[in-house]
Amino acid sequence: MNSTIPIGSPVRTQAIINQYFVRAKKALGQNFLVDLDAILGIVRAADIHEGDQVIEVGPGIGSLTEQLLLAGAKVFAYEVDDSLADILEQELPSKVNGQPIKQRFELMMKDILKADFKSDLDGFFDLTKPIKVVANLPYYITTPIIFFLNESSLKFTSLTLMMQKEVAERLGAAPGSKAYGPLSIAVQIEMNVKVALTVESSSFIPRPHVDSDVVVLTPLVNKPDVGDTKHFDWVVKMCFAQRRKTLNNNLKSLVPDAAKRAALITSLGVDPRIRPERLTIAQFIQIAQSVPVKHD
Ligand code: SAM
């Protein structure tokens, strides 16, 4: 059925659920958005314009997909639940802005973490042009997806992602805050993090246990030089190994010699009793530079 009522309205979503006997699969992180304001908020946060090339992770029954299409995007979607393919085909509009849907939307039944963007998108997207990623993420793989996208060959201009509030807070956390840790640092050395909007759990069917944030991640123009990223991430993790302990304590495994450790802490210009969560990214870079790279 192609209806004038948006898929993302509670009444249309419920009708689709009833018609196709949809049972949200918890294991696939299925929480369908039924709040048009929130959906349009995501589209606005992603700054979608006519002709934008958008990758969507997990279109579900198409509530966000439909609004991305209506805003002018060409959408390539990855989905793993086979039962949704038919629903998307039946329920998404057959024409968008005068063009047949086939020219504007392609669905690939594939785990996003197995995506090979060059070959998957070839022929549908112009790979020389900017690509945005937009998703109401399956929450069970939020961070693997962010890291996969960041490490992939995809030259995205932005990632606009709905995720659990708690993860969003960790991504954007500043030194000194409770949420600041290895995840904040790993993301902030690569991308700018902006929380665009908060979405209450009542905006989904079924309701998740937590509220959500929509986060916009954009690649940094001038990335800090962290040297070997694997080494840097490892050093940061070791520094946070015991969060409630002092930096001096956490550094013992990295710099066993007490005098060398004291010299390193002095060179950072901080009190040895400082906790790791108070250190800036620049200070972690300094620590990583003074610790020998371990080869595995
Ligand atoms: N976009 C829809 C919405 O906003 O209502 C559905 C979002 S739901 C939170 C997450 C979607 O991701 C589901 O449709 C789920 O089947 C899909 N999904 C789960 N794991 C996936 C994976 N590894 N790769 C691609 N899609 C996945």
mmCIF file of C-alpha atoms and ligand atoms in Angstrom:
data_model
loop_
_atom_site.group_PDB
_atom_site.id
_atom_site.type_symbol
_atom_site.label_atom_id
_atom_site.label_comp_id
_atom_site.label_asym_id
_atom_site.label_seq_id
_atom_site.Cartn_x
_atom_site.Cartn_y
_atom_site.Cartn_z
ATOM 1 C CA MET A 1 0.000 0.000 0.000
ATOM 2 C CA ASN A 2 1.282 3.464 -0.851
ATOM 3 C CA SER A 3 -0.364 5.882 1.517
ATOM 4 C CA THR A 4 -0.235 9.620 2.035
ATOM 5 C CA ILE A 5 0.205 8.997 5.759
ATOM 6 C CA PRO A 6 3.938 8.822 6.561
ATOM 7 C CA ILE A 7 5.311 5.391 7.499
ATOM 8 C CA GLY A 8 6.772 6.999 10.607
ATOM 9 C CA SER A 9 3.374 7.931 12.026
ATOM 10 C CA PRO A 10 2.133 5.608 14.808
ATOM 11 C CA VAL A 11 -1.043 4.769 12.914
ATOM 12 C CA ARG A 12 0.687 3.737 9.663
ATOM 13 C CA THR A 13 3.441 1.819 11.478
ATOM 14 C CA GLN A 14 0.811 -0.079 13.460
ATOM 15 C CA ALA A 15 -1.094 -0.844 10.247
ATOM 16 C CA ILE A 16 2.091 -2.207 8.633
ATOM 17 C CA ILE A 17 2.896 -4.264 11.735
ATOM 18 C CA ASN A 18 -0.608 -5.763 11.659
ATOM 19 C CA GLN A 19 -0.700 -6.362 7.911
ATOM 20 C CA TYR A 20 2.695 -8.086 7.664
ATOM 21 C CA PHE A 21 2.710 -9.671 11.139
ATOM 22 C CA VAL A 22 5.922 -7.825 11.946
ATOM 23 C CA ARG A 23 7.502 -8.861 15.229
ATOM 24 C CA ALA A 24 10.337 -6.545 16.207
ATOM 25 C CA LYS A 25 13.464 -8.661 16.625
ATOM 26 C CA LYS A 26 15.288 -7.668 19.777
ATOM 27 C CA ALA A 27 18.448 -9.459 18.685
ATOM 28 C CA LEU A 28 18.627 -7.171 15.624
ATOM 29 C CA GLY A 29 18.074 -4.017 17.663
ATOM 30 C CA GLN A 30 14.710 -3.367 16.037
ATOM 31 C CA ASN A 31 13.001 -0.327 17.542
ATOM 32 C CA PHE A 32 10.947 1.389 14.884
ATOM 33 C CA LEU A 33 10.651 5.168 14.983
ATOM 34 C CA VAL A 34 7.081 6.416 15.173
ATOM 35 C CA ASP A 35 7.664 10.113 15.779
ATOM 36 C CA LEU A 36 7.629 12.235 12.660
ATOM 37 C CA ASP A 37 9.185 15.236 14.449
ATOM 38 C CA ALA A 38 12.139 13.062 15.469
ATOM 39 C CA ILE A 39 12.462 11.584 11.966
ATOM 40 C CA LEU A 40 12.396 15.031 10.367
ATOM 41 C CA GLY A 41 14.852 16.162 13.039
ATOM 42 C CA ILE A 42 17.289 13.478 11.837
ATOM 43 C CA VAL A 43 16.807 14.536 8.202
ATOM 44 C CA ARG A 44 17.456 18.167 9.174
ATOM 45 C CA ALA A 45 20.480 17.249 11.289
ATOM 46 C CA ALA A 46 21.913 15.383 8.286
ATOM 47 C CA ASP A 47 21.272 18.512 6.178
ATOM 48 C CA ILE A 48 19.738 16.543 3.320
ATOM 49 C CA HIS A 49 19.221 18.268 -0.016
ATOM 50 C CA GLU A 50 18.053 17.191 -3.470
ATOM 51 C CA GLY A 51 20.556 14.787 -5.006
ATOM 52 C CA ASP A 52 22.420 13.921 -1.781
ATOM 53 C CA GLN A 53 23.829 10.397 -1.738
ATOM 54 C CA VAL A 54 22.882 8.701 1.524
ATOM 55 C CA ILE A 55 23.753 5.319 2.966
ATOM 56 C CA GLU A 56 21.190 4.162 5.503
ATOM 57 C CA VAL A 57 21.984 1.415 7.976
ATOM 58 C CA GLY A 58 18.918 -0.670 8.834
ATOM 59 C CA PRO A 59 15.898 0.898 7.086
ATOM 60 C CA GLY A 60 13.479 -1.303 9.055
ATOM 61 C CA ILE A 61 9.992 -0.684 7.660
ATOM 62 C CA GLY A 62 11.170 2.528 6.003
ATOM 63 C CA SER A 63 10.053 5.366 8.263
ATOM 64 C CA LEU A 64 13.345 7.267 8.070
ATOM 65 C CA THR A 65 14.059 6.069 4.512
ATOM 66 C CA GLU A 66 10.812 7.586 3.262
ATOM 67 C CA GLN A 67 11.615 11.022 4.692
ATOM 68 C CA LEU A 68 15.181 10.911 3.385
ATOM 69 C CA LEU A 69 13.772 10.175 -0.078
ATOM 70 C CA LEU A 70 11.160 12.931 0.162
ATOM 71 C CA ALA A 71 13.899 15.383 1.177
ATOM 72 C CA GLY A 72 15.605 14.572 -2.144
ATOM 73 C CA ALA A 73 18.189 11.964 -1.142
ATOM 74 C CA LYS A 74 19.204 8.970 -3.182
ATOM 75 C CA VAL A 75 19.343 6.171 -0.612
ATOM 76 C CA PHE A 76 21.380 2.974 -0.526
ATOM 77 C CA ALA A 77 20.324 0.863 2.454
ATOM 78 C CA TYR A 78 21.880 -2.127 4.215
ATOM 79 C CA GLU A 79 19.504 -4.450 6.056
ATOM 80 C CA VAL A 80 19.885 -7.928 7.525
ATOM 81 C CA ASP A 81 16.263 -8.867 8.198
ATOM 82 C CA ASP A 82 15.007 -10.582 5.018
ATOM 83 C CA SER A 83 11.386 -10.225 6.053
ATOM 84 C CA LEU A 84 11.601 -6.434 5.648
ATOM 85 C CA ALA A 85 12.509 -6.424 1.935
ATOM 86 C CA ASP A 86 8.965 -7.071 0.767
ATOM 87 C CA ILE A 87 7.530 -4.505 3.196
ATOM 88 C CA LEU A 88 9.924 -1.835 1.954
ATOM 89 C CA GLU A 89 9.055 -2.643 -1.633
ATOM 90 C CA GLN A 90 5.328 -2.402 -0.961
ATOM 91 C CA GLU A 91 5.286 0.521 1.445
ATOM 92 C CA LEU A 92 7.831 3.035 0.191
ATOM 93 C CA PRO A 93 6.379 5.451 -2.371
ATOM 94 C CA SER A 94 6.611 4.097 -5.933
ATOM 95 C CA LYS A 95 7.749 7.501 -7.218
ATOM 96 C CA VAL A 96 9.799 10.207 -5.552
ATOM 97 C CA ASN A 97 9.914 13.715 -6.992
ATOM 98 C CA GLY A 98 8.652 12.320 -10.300
ATOM 99 C CA GLN A 99 11.307 9.588 -10.487
ATOM 100 C CA PRO A 100 10.612 5.875 -10.144
ATOM 101 C CA ILE A 101 11.742 4.629 -6.741
ATOM 102 C CA LYS A 102 14.239 2.236 -8.368
ATOM 103 C CA GLN A 103 16.325 5.217 -9.439
ATOM 104 C CA ARG A 104 16.274 6.651 -5.911
ATOM 105 C CA PHE A 105 16.466 3.656 -3.612
ATOM 106 C CA GLU A 106 18.465 0.461 -3.480
ATOM 107 C CA LEU A 107 18.328 -2.167 -0.758
ATOM 108 C CA MET A 108 21.197 -4.534 -0.081
ATOM 109 C CA MET A 109 20.534 -7.464 2.220
ATOM 110 C CA LYS A 110 23.890 -7.451 3.940
ATOM 111 C CA ASP A 111 25.413 -6.877 7.356
ATOM 112 C CA ILE A 112 26.767 -3.317 7.349
ATOM 113 C CA LEU A 113 29.907 -4.624 9.054
ATOM 114 C CA LYS A 114 30.591 -6.703 5.926
ATOM 115 C CA ALA A 115 30.030 -3.847 3.500
ATOM 116 C CA ASP A 116 32.476 -3.401 0.657
ATOM 117 C CA PHE A 117 31.493 0.110 -0.264
ATOM 118 C CA LYS A 118 33.405 0.367 -3.519
ATOM 119 C CA SER A 119 31.715 -2.628 -5.105
ATOM 120 C CA ASP A 120 28.358 -2.378 -3.279
ATOM 121 C CA LEU A 121 27.715 1.232 -4.260
ATOM 122 C CA ASP A 122 29.232 1.088 -7.721
ATOM 123 C CA GLY A 123 26.682 1.879 -10.407
ATOM 124 C CA PHE A 124 24.207 3.438 -7.968
ATOM 125 C CA PHE A 125 26.285 6.214 -6.432
ATOM 126 C CA ASP A 126 28.843 8.475 -8.024
ATOM 127 C CA LEU A 127 31.790 7.521 -5.827
ATOM 128 C CA THR A 128 33.627 10.732 -6.675
ATOM 129 C CA LYS A 129 30.842 12.731 -4.999
ATOM 130 C CA PRO A 130 30.142 13.192 -1.264
ATOM 131 C CA ILE A 131 28.275 10.487 0.646
ATOM 132 C CA LYS A 132 26.452 10.875 3.943
ATOM 133 C CA VAL A 133 25.503 8.096 6.321
ATOM 134 C CA VAL A 134 22.210 8.383 8.184
ATOM 135 C CA ALA A 135 20.775 5.796 10.545
ATOM 136 C CA ASN A 136 18.659 4.943 13.499
ATOM 137 C CA LEU A 137 21.284 2.425 14.502
ATOM 138 C CA PRO A 138 20.782 -1.089 15.774
ATOM 139 C CA TYR A 139 22.089 -0.253 19.271
ATOM 140 C CA TYR A 140 23.817 -3.576 19.891
ATOM 141 C CA ILE A 141 26.506 -2.655 17.360
ATOM 142 C CA THR A 142 26.683 1.133 17.667
ATOM 143 C CA THR A 143 30.410 1.448 18.274
ATOM 144 C CA PRO A 144 31.509 -1.338 15.868
ATOM 145 C CA ILE A 145 29.557 0.456 13.119
ATOM 146 C CA ILE A 146 31.172 3.827 13.872
ATOM 147 C CA PHE A 147 34.665 2.303 13.840
ATOM 148 C CA PHE A 148 33.927 0.221 10.745
ATOM 149 C CA LEU A 149 32.733 3.287 8.822
ATOM 150 C CA ASN A 150 35.661 5.366 10.001
ATOM 151 C CA GLU A 151 38.210 2.722 9.040
ATOM 152 C CA SER A 152 36.544 1.860 5.719
ATOM 153 C CA SER A 153 37.431 3.290 2.320
ATOM 154 C CA LEU A 154 34.227 5.325 2.387
ATOM 155 C CA LYS A 155 34.924 9.031 2.175
ATOM 156 C CA PHE A 156 31.805 10.153 4.016
ATOM 157 C CA THR A 157 31.134 13.813 4.731
ATOM 158 C CA SER A 158 29.013 13.109 7.806
ATOM 159 C CA LEU A 159 27.518 10.359 9.935
ATOM 160 C CA THR A 160 24.148 11.277 11.419
ATOM 161 C CA LEU A 161 23.368 8.510 13.844
ATOM 162 C CA MET A 162 20.722 7.815 16.427
ATOM 163 C CA MET A 163 22.141 5.901 19.380
ATOM 164 C CA GLN A 164 21.619 5.341 23.104
ATOM 165 C CA LYS A 165 22.027 8.611 25.001
ATOM 166 C CA GLU A 166 24.687 7.074 27.203
ATOM 167 C CA VAL A 167 26.890 6.202 24.197
ATOM 168 C CA ALA A 168 26.322 9.643 22.668
ATOM 169 C CA GLU A 169 27.486 11.205 25.935
ATOM 170 C CA ARG A 170 30.622 9.099 25.909
ATOM 171 C CA LEU A 171 31.409 10.057 22.298
ATOM 172 C CA GLY A 172 31.188 13.774 22.990
ATOM 173 C CA ALA A 173 32.556 13.854 26.559
ATOM 174 C CA ALA A 174 35.191 16.424 27.535
ATOM 175 C CA PRO A 175 38.131 15.792 29.899
ATOM 176 C CA GLY A 176 37.029 15.868 33.527
ATOM 177 C CA SER A 177 33.577 14.485 32.884
ATOM 178 C CA LYS A 178 32.393 11.076 34.045
ATOM 179 C CA ALA A 179 31.646 9.883 30.505
ATOM 180 C CA TYR A 180 35.135 10.740 29.175
ATOM 181 C CA GLY A 181 37.210 7.705 28.345
ATOM 182 C CA PRO A 182 38.865 5.612 25.600
ATOM 183 C CA LEU A 183 35.762 5.753 23.362
ATOM 184 C CA SER A 184 35.561 9.565 23.549
ATOM 185 C CA ILE A 185 39.234 9.840 22.687
ATOM 186 C CA ALA A 186 39.213 7.253 19.866
ATOM 187 C CA VAL A 187 36.354 9.103 18.176
ATOM 188 C CA GLN A 188 37.464 12.668 18.916
ATOM 189 C CA ILE A 189 40.897 12.198 17.317
ATOM 190 C CA GLU A 190 39.044 11.481 14.062
ATOM 191 C CA MET A 191 35.762 13.337 14.145
ATOM 192 C CA ASN A 192 33.890 16.319 15.438
ATOM 193 C CA VAL A 193 30.987 15.218 17.641
ATOM 194 C CA LYS A 194 27.746 17.176 17.877
ATOM 195 C CA VAL A 195 24.556 16.070 19.596
ATOM 196 C CA ALA A 196 21.725 17.364 17.401
ATOM 197 C CA LEU A 197 18.656 16.182 19.286
ATOM 198 C CA THR A 198 17.357 13.920 22.006
ATOM 199 C CA VAL A 199 14.569 11.446 21.307
ATOM 200 C CA GLU A 200 12.489 9.946 24.108
ATOM 201 C CA SER A 201 11.946 6.216 24.322
ATOM 202 C CA SER A 202 8.202 6.763 23.726
ATOM 203 C CA SER A 203 9.042 7.653 20.103
ATOM 204 C CA PHE A 204 9.700 3.997 19.228
ATOM 205 C CA ILE A 205 7.783 0.742 18.813
ATOM 206 C CA PRO A 206 8.746 -1.203 20.827
ATOM 207 C CA ARG A 207 10.064 1.265 23.404
ATOM 208 C CA PRO A 208 13.759 0.839 24.176
ATOM 209 C CA HIS A 209 14.786 1.028 27.847
ATOM 210 C CA VAL A 210 16.733 4.233 27.316
ATOM 211 C CA ASP A 211 16.401 7.628 25.672
ATOM 212 C CA SER A 212 18.362 8.275 22.503
ATOM 213 C CA ASP A 213 20.426 11.050 20.982
ATOM 214 C CA VAL A 214 21.035 11.893 17.362
ATOM 215 C CA VAL A 215 24.722 12.597 16.899
ATOM 216 C CA VAL A 216 26.372 14.197 13.896
ATOM 217 C CA LEU A 217 29.979 13.097 13.356
ATOM 218 C CA THR A 218 32.080 14.944 10.802
ATOM 219 C CA PRO A 219 35.679 14.091 9.909
ATOM 220 C CA LEU A 220 38.182 16.556 11.406
ATOM 221 C CA VAL A 221 39.969 18.676 8.837
ATOM 222 C CA ASN A 222 43.119 18.774 10.950
ATOM 223 C CA LYS A 223 43.436 15.486 12.775
ATOM 224 C CA PRO A 224 45.863 15.399 15.694
ATOM 225 C CA ASP A 225 48.953 13.366 14.901
ATOM 226 C CA VAL A 226 48.674 10.416 17.273
ATOM 227 C CA GLY A 227 51.353 8.378 15.504
ATOM 228 C CA ASP A 228 50.505 4.694 15.298
ATOM 229 C CA THR A 229 46.763 4.626 16.049
ATOM 230 C CA LYS A 230 46.816 1.083 17.410
ATOM 231 C CA HIS A 231 49.597 1.999 19.831
ATOM 232 C CA PHE A 232 47.829 5.213 20.829
ATOM 233 C CA ASP A 233 44.523 3.401 21.508
ATOM 234 C CA TRP A 234 46.352 0.776 23.569
ATOM 235 C CA VAL A 235 48.155 3.410 25.674
ATOM 236 C CA VAL A 236 44.870 5.236 26.309
ATOM 237 C CA LYS A 237 43.191 1.969 27.340
ATOM 238 C CA MET A 238 46.037 1.167 29.724
ATOM 239 C CA CYS A 239 45.839 4.647 31.250
ATOM 240 C CA PHE A 240 42.137 4.058 31.928
ATOM 241 C CA ALA A 241 42.611 0.440 33.061
ATOM 242 C CA GLN A 242 41.681 1.447 36.595
ATOM 243 C CA ARG A 243 39.653 4.572 36.233
ATOM 244 C CA ARG A 244 39.407 5.370 39.928
ATOM 245 C CA LYS A 245 43.161 5.090 40.425
ATOM 246 C CA THR A 246 45.730 7.806 39.785
ATOM 247 C CA LEU A 247 47.544 8.292 36.514
ATOM 248 C CA ASN A 248 50.766 7.319 38.281
ATOM 249 C CA ASN A 249 49.241 3.979 39.266
ATOM 250 C CA ASN A 250 47.839 3.261 35.822
ATOM 251 C CA LEU A 251 51.145 4.138 34.190
ATOM 252 C CA LYS A 252 53.036 1.478 36.185
ATOM 253 C CA SER A 253 52.480 -1.223 33.592
ATOM 254 C CA LEU A 254 53.475 1.093 30.716
ATOM 255 C CA VAL A 255 56.460 2.747 32.408
ATOM 256 C CA PRO A 256 57.669 0.396 35.197
ATOM 257 C CA ASP A 257 60.666 2.555 36.143
ATOM 258 C CA ALA A 258 59.507 4.970 38.878
ATOM 259 C CA ALA A 259 61.975 7.739 37.976
ATOM 260 C CA LYS A 260 61.051 7.623 34.293
ATOM 261 C CA ARG A 261 57.370 7.644 35.215
ATOM 262 C CA ALA A 262 57.836 10.655 37.465
ATOM 263 C CA ALA A 263 59.702 12.465 34.683
ATOM 264 C CA LEU A 264 56.929 11.708 32.219
ATOM 265 C CA ILE A 265 54.242 12.982 34.595
ATOM 266 C CA THR A 266 56.272 16.141 35.287
ATOM 267 C CA SER A 267 56.643 16.722 31.543
ATOM 268 C CA LEU A 268 52.836 16.606 31.263
ATOM 269 C CA GLY A 269 52.653 19.412 33.808
ATOM 270 C CA VAL A 270 50.139 17.549 35.997
ATOM 271 C CA ASP A 271 49.925 16.304 39.570
ATOM 272 C CA PRO A 272 50.871 12.576 39.828
ATOM 273 C CA ARG A 273 47.653 12.002 41.766
ATOM 274 C CA ILE A 274 45.548 13.163 38.843
ATOM 275 C CA ARG A 275 43.005 10.651 37.516
ATOM 276 C CA PRO A 276 43.249 9.663 33.848
ATOM 277 C CA GLU A 277 39.874 11.199 33.009
ATOM 278 C CA ARG A 278 41.311 14.695 33.547
ATOM 279 C CA LEU A 279 43.942 14.393 30.812
ATOM 280 C CA THR A 280 43.462 16.062 27.449
ATOM 281 C CA ILE A 281 43.975 14.283 24.130
ATOM 282 C CA ALA A 282 47.220 16.236 23.666
ATOM 283 C CA GLN A 283 48.498 14.816 26.965
ATOM 284 C CA PHE A 284 47.603 11.262 25.935
ATOM 285 C CA ILE A 285 49.502 11.820 22.690
ATOM 286 C CA GLN A 286 52.518 12.904 24.757
ATOM 287 C CA ILE A 287 52.270 9.745 26.885
ATOM 288 C CA ALA A 288 51.961 7.520 23.794
ATOM 289 C CA GLN A 289 55.074 9.124 22.328
ATOM 290 C CA SER A 290 57.117 8.276 25.421
ATOM 291 C CA VAL A 291 56.021 4.643 25.620
ATOM 292 C CA PRO A 292 57.754 2.177 23.288
ATOM 293 C CA VAL A 293 55.516 0.723 20.576
ATOM 294 C CA LYS A 294 54.704 -2.913 21.310
ATOM 295 C CA HIS A 295 54.630 -5.157 18.270
ATOM 296 C CA ASP A 296 52.403 -8.214 18.372
HETATM 297 N N1 SAM B 1 15.356 2.742 10.380
HETATM 298 C C1 SAM B 1 14.251 2.083 11.048
HETATM 299 C C2 SAM B 1 13.543 3.064 11.942
HETATM 300 O O1 SAM B 1 14.135 4.114 12.222
HETATM 301 O O2 SAM B 1 12.416 2.787 12.355
HETATM 302 C C3 SAM B 1 14.727 0.858 11.856
HETATM 303 C C4 SAM B 1 15.802 1.131 12.880
HETATM 304 S S1 SAM B 1 16.105 -0.218 13.967
HETATM 305 C C5 SAM B 1 16.664 0.662 15.376
HETATM 306 C C6 SAM B 1 17.627 -0.929 13.366
HETATM 307 C C7 SAM B 1 17.551 -1.626 12.028
HETATM 308 O O3 SAM B 1 18.852 -2.129 11.713
HETATM 309 C C8 SAM B 1 16.611 -2.825 11.958
HETATM 310 O O4 SAM B 1 15.835 -2.759 10.806
HETATM 311 C C9 SAM B 1 17.552 -4.044 11.914
HETATM 312 O O5 SAM B 1 17.003 -5.157 11.263
HETATM 313 C C10 SAM B 1 18.743 -3.458 11.183
HETATM 314 N N2 SAM B 1 20.033 -4.141 11.454
HETATM 315 C C11 SAM B 1 20.403 -4.831 12.560
HETATM 316 N N3 SAM B 1 21.649 -5.279 12.451
HETATM 317 C C12 SAM B 1 22.106 -4.860 11.227
HETATM 318 C C13 SAM B 1 23.345 -5.024 10.525
HETATM 319 N N4 SAM B 1 24.352 -5.703 11.073
HETATM 320 N N5 SAM B 1 23.462 -4.493 9.291
HETATM 321 C C14 SAM B 1 22.417 -3.792 8.744
HETATM 322 N N6 SAM B 1 21.225 -3.592 9.363
HETATM 323 C C15 SAM B 1 21.069 -4.117 10.591
#
